[in-house]
């Protein structure tokens, strides 16, 4: 199975700040990586697919980058509604696996 | 609008069975691959099972293989997960999720609110 390592596990940031979350995979997954946002008490929502393609309705302050084994999710100009947990997921190989998550809150 | 609504969760004793359902609307269900993904309390996400639109392809996580069965009824727009020989480690919120629409799109573009399964004596 492909192992997913997300960092940091938790993060505190100020409104307006730029935040970066990283995801590393144990094997080359090309760009078959998705990012999800899970707000407290809610189900996950797709943010980004194919490492950098924003899902419909996702604000442009979110962006994804990377390929092979190293990926990043960047949030520009952090807003209060971005307080959530973020998960990466690889879909290059079955079984589909998720990172452990990054919990983002406000400083 | 795509909607997925899970049901069937509850408290069940170890070793017993439970069947989850997911009613889908707002898209052509029979064309879409569907999945079950679970999240133990306070933990991360774990993919459980997948089924293609025509039920031709079915995949399971090793942790549930031989105990869980995924199925679907396209006439009823409903996805199922039959769970047997339940263990305490199966305690989780179970989400139904649609996969992306292209053949290579094994990400999950819509999720239901989930149904809670608690395995305890």
CSV table of C-alpha atoms in Angstrom, one decimal:
chain,number,residue,atom,x,y,z
A,1,UNK,CA,0.0,0.0,0.0
A,2,UNK,CA,1.1,3.6,-0.7
A,3,UNK,CA,1.9,5.4,2.6
A,4,UNK,CA,0.8,9.0,2.9
A,5,UNK,CA,2.6,11.4,5.2
A,6,UNK,CA,1.0,14.7,5.9
A,7,UNK,CA,2.7,17.6,7.7
A,8,UNK,CA,2.2,19.4,10.0
A,9,UNK,CA,-0.4,17.4,12.0
A,10,UNK,CA,-1.7,20.7,13.4
A,11,UNK,CA,-1.3,24.3,12.5
A,12,UNK,CA,-2.3,27.7,14.0
A,13,UNK,CA,-2.3,30.7,11.7
A,14,UNK,CA,-3.6,34.3,11.7
A,15,UNK,CA,-6.3,35.7,9.5
A,16,UNK,CA,-4.8,36.9,6.2
A,17,UNK,CA,-1.7,34.7,6.5
A,18,UNK,CA,-0.6,32.2,3.9
A,19,UNK,CA,-0.6,28.5,5.0
A,20,UNK,CA,1.1,25.5,3.4
A,21,UNK,CA,0.3,21.9,4.1
A,22,UNK,CA,2.5,19.1,2.7
A,23,UNK,CA,1.8,15.6,1.7
A,24,UNK,CA,4.5,13.0,0.8
A,25,UNK,CA,3.9,9.6,-0.7
A,26,UNK,CA,5.9,6.4,-0.4
A,27,UNK,CA,5.8,5.8,-4.1
A,28,UNK,CA,5.6,7.9,-7.3
A,29,UNK,CA,1.9,8.7,-7.9
A,30,UNK,CA,2.4,11.2,-10.8
A,31,UNK,CA,-0.3,13.8,-10.1
A,32,UNK,CA,-3.0,11.4,-8.9
A,33,UNK,CA,-3.6,13.3,-5.7
A,34,UNK,CA,-6.7,14.9,-4.2
A,35,UNK,CA,-7.1,17.3,-1.3
A,36,UNK,CA,-10.2,17.5,0.9
A,37,UNK,CA,-11.5,19.9,3.5
A,38,UNK,CA,-13.5,18.7,6.5
A,39,UNK,CA,-15.0,21.4,8.6
A,40,UNK,CA,-16.0,20.5,12.2
A,41,UNK,CA,-19.0,18.3,12.3
A,42,UNK,CA,-19.2,18.0,8.5
A,43,UNK,CA,-18.3,15.5,5.9
A,44,UNK,CA,-15.2,16.0,3.8
A,45,UNK,CA,-15.5,18.1,0.6
A,46,UNK,CA,-13.3,17.8,-2.4
A,47,UNK,CA,-11.0,20.8,-2.8
A,48,UNK,CA,-8.5,19.8,-5.5
A,49,UNK,CA,-8.0,16.8,-7.8
A,50,UNK,CA,-5.1,15.8,-10.1
A,51,UNK,CA,-2.8,17.7,-7.6
A,52,UNK,CA,-3.7,21.1,-8.9
A,53,UNK,CA,-7.2,21.3,-10.4
A,54,UNK,CA,-9.6,23.2,-8.2
A,55,UNK,CA,-13.0,21.6,-7.7
A,56,UNK,CA,-16.1,23.6,-8.7
A,57,UNK,CA,-16.9,26.4,-6.3
A,58,UNK,CA,-13.6,26.3,-4.4
A,59,UNK,CA,-12.2,29.8,-3.8
A,60,UNK,CA,-9.1,30.7,-5.8
A,61,UNK,CA,-7.1,31.3,-2.6
A,62,UNK,CA,-6.7,27.5,-2.5
A,63,UNK,CA,-4.1,26.0,-4.7
A,64,UNK,CA,-2.3,22.7,-5.1
A,65,UNK,CA,1.0,21.8,-6.6
A,66,UNK,CA,3.5,18.9,-6.8
A,67,UNK,CA,4.1,15.6,-8.6
A,68,UNK,CA,5.7,12.3,-8.0
A,69,UNK,CA,6.0,12.0,-4.2
A,70,UNK,CA,5.8,15.6,-2.9
A,71,UNK,CA,2.7,17.7,-2.9
A,72,UNK,CA,1.5,20.9,-1.3
A,73,UNK,CA,-1.8,22.6,-0.5
A,74,UNK,CA,-1.5,26.4,-0.2
A,75,UNK,CA,-4.1,28.7,1.3
A,76,UNK,CA,-3.5,32.4,0.6
A,77,UNK,CA,-5.0,35.1,2.8
A,78,UNK,CA,-6.5,32.7,5.4
A,79,UNK,CA,-10.2,33.3,6.2
A,80,UNK,CA,-12.1,32.2,9.3
A,81,UNK,CA,-14.2,29.8,7.3
A,82,UNK,CA,-10.9,27.9,6.4
A,83,UNK,CA,-10.7,26.5,9.9
A,84,UNK,CA,-10.9,22.8,9.2
A,85,UNK,CA,-9.0,19.6,8.8
A,86,UNK,CA,-7.4,18.9,5.5
A,87,UNK,CA,-6.6,15.4,4.0
A,88,UNK,CA,-4.7,14.3,1.0
A,89,UNK,CA,-5.5,11.1,-0.9
A,90,UNK,CA,-3.7,9.2,-3.6
A,91,UNK,CA,-5.6,7.5,-6.4
A,92,UNK,CA,-2.7,6.1,-8.5
A,93,UNK,CA,-2.9,2.7,-7.0
A,94,UNK,CA,-5.5,0.6,-5.2
A,95,UNK,CA,-6.0,0.6,-2.3
A,96,UNK,CA,-6.8,4.3,-2.2
A,97,UNK,CA,-5.1,5.8,0.8
A,98,UNK,CA,-5.4,9.1,2.8
A,99,UNK,CA,-3.0,11.2,4.7
A,100,UNK,CA,-3.4,11.5,8.5
A,101,UNK,CA,-4.8,15.0,8.2
A,102,UNK,CA,-3.8,18.5,9.2
A,103,UNK,CA,-5.9,20.4,11.7
A,104,UNK,CA,-5.9,24.1,11.0
A,105,UNK,CA,-7.1,26.7,13.5
A,106,UNK,CA,-6.8,30.4,14.1
A,107,UNK,CA,-4.1,31.9,16.2
B,1,UNK,CA,-27.9,18.9,-6.9
B,2,UNK,CA,-26.1,15.8,-6.0
B,3,UNK,CA,-27.3,14.3,-2.7
B,4,UNK,CA,-26.2,11.2,-0.8
B,5,UNK,CA,-28.0,10.2,2.3
B,6,UNK,CA,-26.8,7.2,4.4
B,7,UNK,CA,-28.9,5.2,6.8
B,8,UNK,CA,-28.8,2.0,8.8
B,9,UNK,CA,-26.1,2.8,11.4
B,10,UNK,CA,-26.5,2.0,15.1
B,11,UNK,CA,-25.2,0.2,18.1
B,12,UNK,CA,-24.4,-3.5,17.4
B,13,UNK,CA,-22.7,-6.2,19.4
B,14,UNK,CA,-19.3,-7.7,18.3
B,15,UNK,CA,-19.8,-10.5,15.9
B,16,UNK,CA,-23.2,-9.3,14.7
B,17,UNK,CA,-24.2,-7.9,11.3
B,18,UNK,CA,-25.5,-4.6,10.0
B,19,UNK,CA,-26.5,-3.3,6.6
B,20,UNK,CA,-26.0,0.3,5.6
B,21,UNK,CA,-27.8,2.1,2.7
B,22,UNK,CA,-27.1,5.2,0.8
B,23,UNK,CA,-29.8,6.8,-1.3
B,24,UNK,CA,-28.5,8.9,-4.2
B,25,UNK,CA,-30.2,11.7,-6.2
B,26,UNK,CA,-29.3,14.5,-8.5
B,27,UNK,CA,-27.2,12.5,-10.9
B,28,UNK,CA,-27.3,9.4,-13.1
B,29,UNK,CA,-26.6,6.9,-10.4
B,30,UNK,CA,-26.0,3.9,-12.7
B,31,UNK,CA,-23.2,5.7,-14.5
B,32,UNK,CA,-21.2,6.5,-11.3
B,33,UNK,CA,-18.8,4.4,-9.3
B,34,UNK,CA,-19.6,4.5,-5.6
B,35,UNK,CA,-17.7,4.0,-2.4
B,36,UNK,CA,-17.8,3.6,1.3
B,37,UNK,CA,-15.3,5.4,3.4
B,38,UNK,CA,-15.1,5.5,7.2
B,39,UNK,CA,-13.8,7.7,9.9
B,40,UNK,CA,-13.3,6.4,13.5
B,41,UNK,CA,-14.0,9.0,16.2
B,42,UNK,CA,-11.4,11.7,16.2
B,43,UNK,CA,-9.4,9.9,13.5
B,44,UNK,CA,-8.6,10.1,9.8
B,45,UNK,CA,-10.3,8.7,6.7
B,46,UNK,CA,-10.1,5.0,5.6
B,47,UNK,CA,-11.4,3.9,2.3
B,48,UNK,CA,-13.5,0.7,2.8
B,49,UNK,CA,-15.0,-0.5,-0.6
B,50,UNK,CA,-15.8,0.6,-4.1
B,51,UNK,CA,-18.2,-0.6,-6.8
B,52,UNK,CA,-18.5,0.4,-10.5
B,53,UNK,CA,-21.7,1.6,-12.0
B,54,UNK,CA,-22.6,-1.8,-13.4
B,55,UNK,CA,-21.2,-3.7,-10.4
B,56,UNK,CA,-18.6,-5.2,-12.7
B,57,UNK,CA,-15.7,-4.1,-10.6
B,58,UNK,CA,-15.7,-4.3,-6.8
B,59,UNK,CA,-12.8,-3.6,-4.5
B,60,UNK,CA,-12.3,-3.9,-0.7
B,61,UNK,CA,-9.8,-2.8,1.8
B,62,UNK,CA,-7.9,-5.7,3.4
B,63,UNK,CA,-9.3,-4.7,6.8
B,64,UNK,CA,-12.9,-5.6,5.7
B,65,UNK,CA,-12.3,-8.2,2.9
B,66,UNK,CA,-14.4,-11.3,3.6
B,67,UNK,CA,-16.6,-9.6,6.1
B,68,UNK,CA,-18.2,-6.7,4.2
B,69,UNK,CA,-20.0,-6.8,0.9
B,70,UNK,CA,-20.7,-3.7,-1.2
B,71,UNK,CA,-23.6,-3.8,-3.6
B,72,UNK,CA,-26.0,-1.5,-5.4
B,73,UNK,CA,-29.5,-1.4,-6.9
B,74,UNK,CA,-29.5,1.1,-9.8
B,75,UNK,CA,-33.3,0.9,-10.1
B,76,UNK,CA,-33.6,2.3,-6.6
B,77,UNK,CA,-30.6,4.6,-6.8
B,78,UNK,CA,-29.2,2.9,-3.7
B,79,UNK,CA,-25.8,1.7,-2.5
B,80,UNK,CA,-25.4,-0.8,0.2
B,81,UNK,CA,-22.8,-2.1,2.6
B,82,UNK,CA,-23.5,-5.4,4.3
B,83,UNK,CA,-21.3,-5.8,7.3
B,84,UNK,CA,-20.8,-9.1,9.1
B,85,UNK,CA,-18.6,-10.3,11.9
B,86,UNK,CA,-18.3,-6.8,13.2
B,87,UNK,CA,-15.4,-5.8,15.5
B,88,UNK,CA,-14.9,-2.9,17.9
B,89,UNK,CA,-12.4,-1.5,15.4
B,90,UNK,CA,-15.2,-1.1,12.8
B,91,UNK,CA,-16.7,1.6,15.0
B,92,UNK,CA,-16.8,4.7,12.8
B,93,UNK,CA,-18.8,7.2,10.9
B,94,UNK,CA,-19.5,5.6,7.5
B,95,UNK,CA,-19.7,7.8,4.5
B,96,UNK,CA,-21.1,7.1,1.1
B,97,UNK,CA,-19.1,8.9,-1.6
B,98,UNK,CA,-19.3,9.2,-5.4
B,99,UNK,CA,-16.1,8.8,-7.3
B,100,UNK,CA,-15.0,11.2,-10.1
B,101,UNK,CA,-16.5,10.7,-13.5
B,102,UNK,CA,-13.5,9.8,-15.6
B,103,UNK,CA,-12.0,6.3,-15.6
B,104,UNK,CA,-8.9,7.5,-13.9
B,105,UNK,CA,-10.7,9.6,-11.3
B,106,UNK,CA,-10.6,7.5,-8.2
B,107,UNK,CA,-11.1,10.6,-6.0
B,108,UNK,CA,-14.4,11.3,-4.2
B,109,UNK,CA,-16.3,14.3,-5.5
B,110,UNK,CA,-19.4,14.2,-3.3
B,111,UNK,CA,-19.9,12.8,0.1
B,112,UNK,CA,-23.0,12.1,2.3
B,113,UNK,CA,-23.3,13.2,5.9
B,114,UNK,CA,-22.5,9.7,7.2
B,115,UNK,CA,-24.1,7.2,9.4
B,116,UNK,CA,-22.5,6.1,12.7
B,117,UNK,CA,-21.8,2.5,13.5
B,118,UNK,CA,-20.8,1.6,17.0
B,119,UNK,CA,-19.7,-2.0,17.8
B,120,UNK,CA,-19.8,-2.6,21.5
B,121,UNK,CA,-21.2,-5.1,24.0
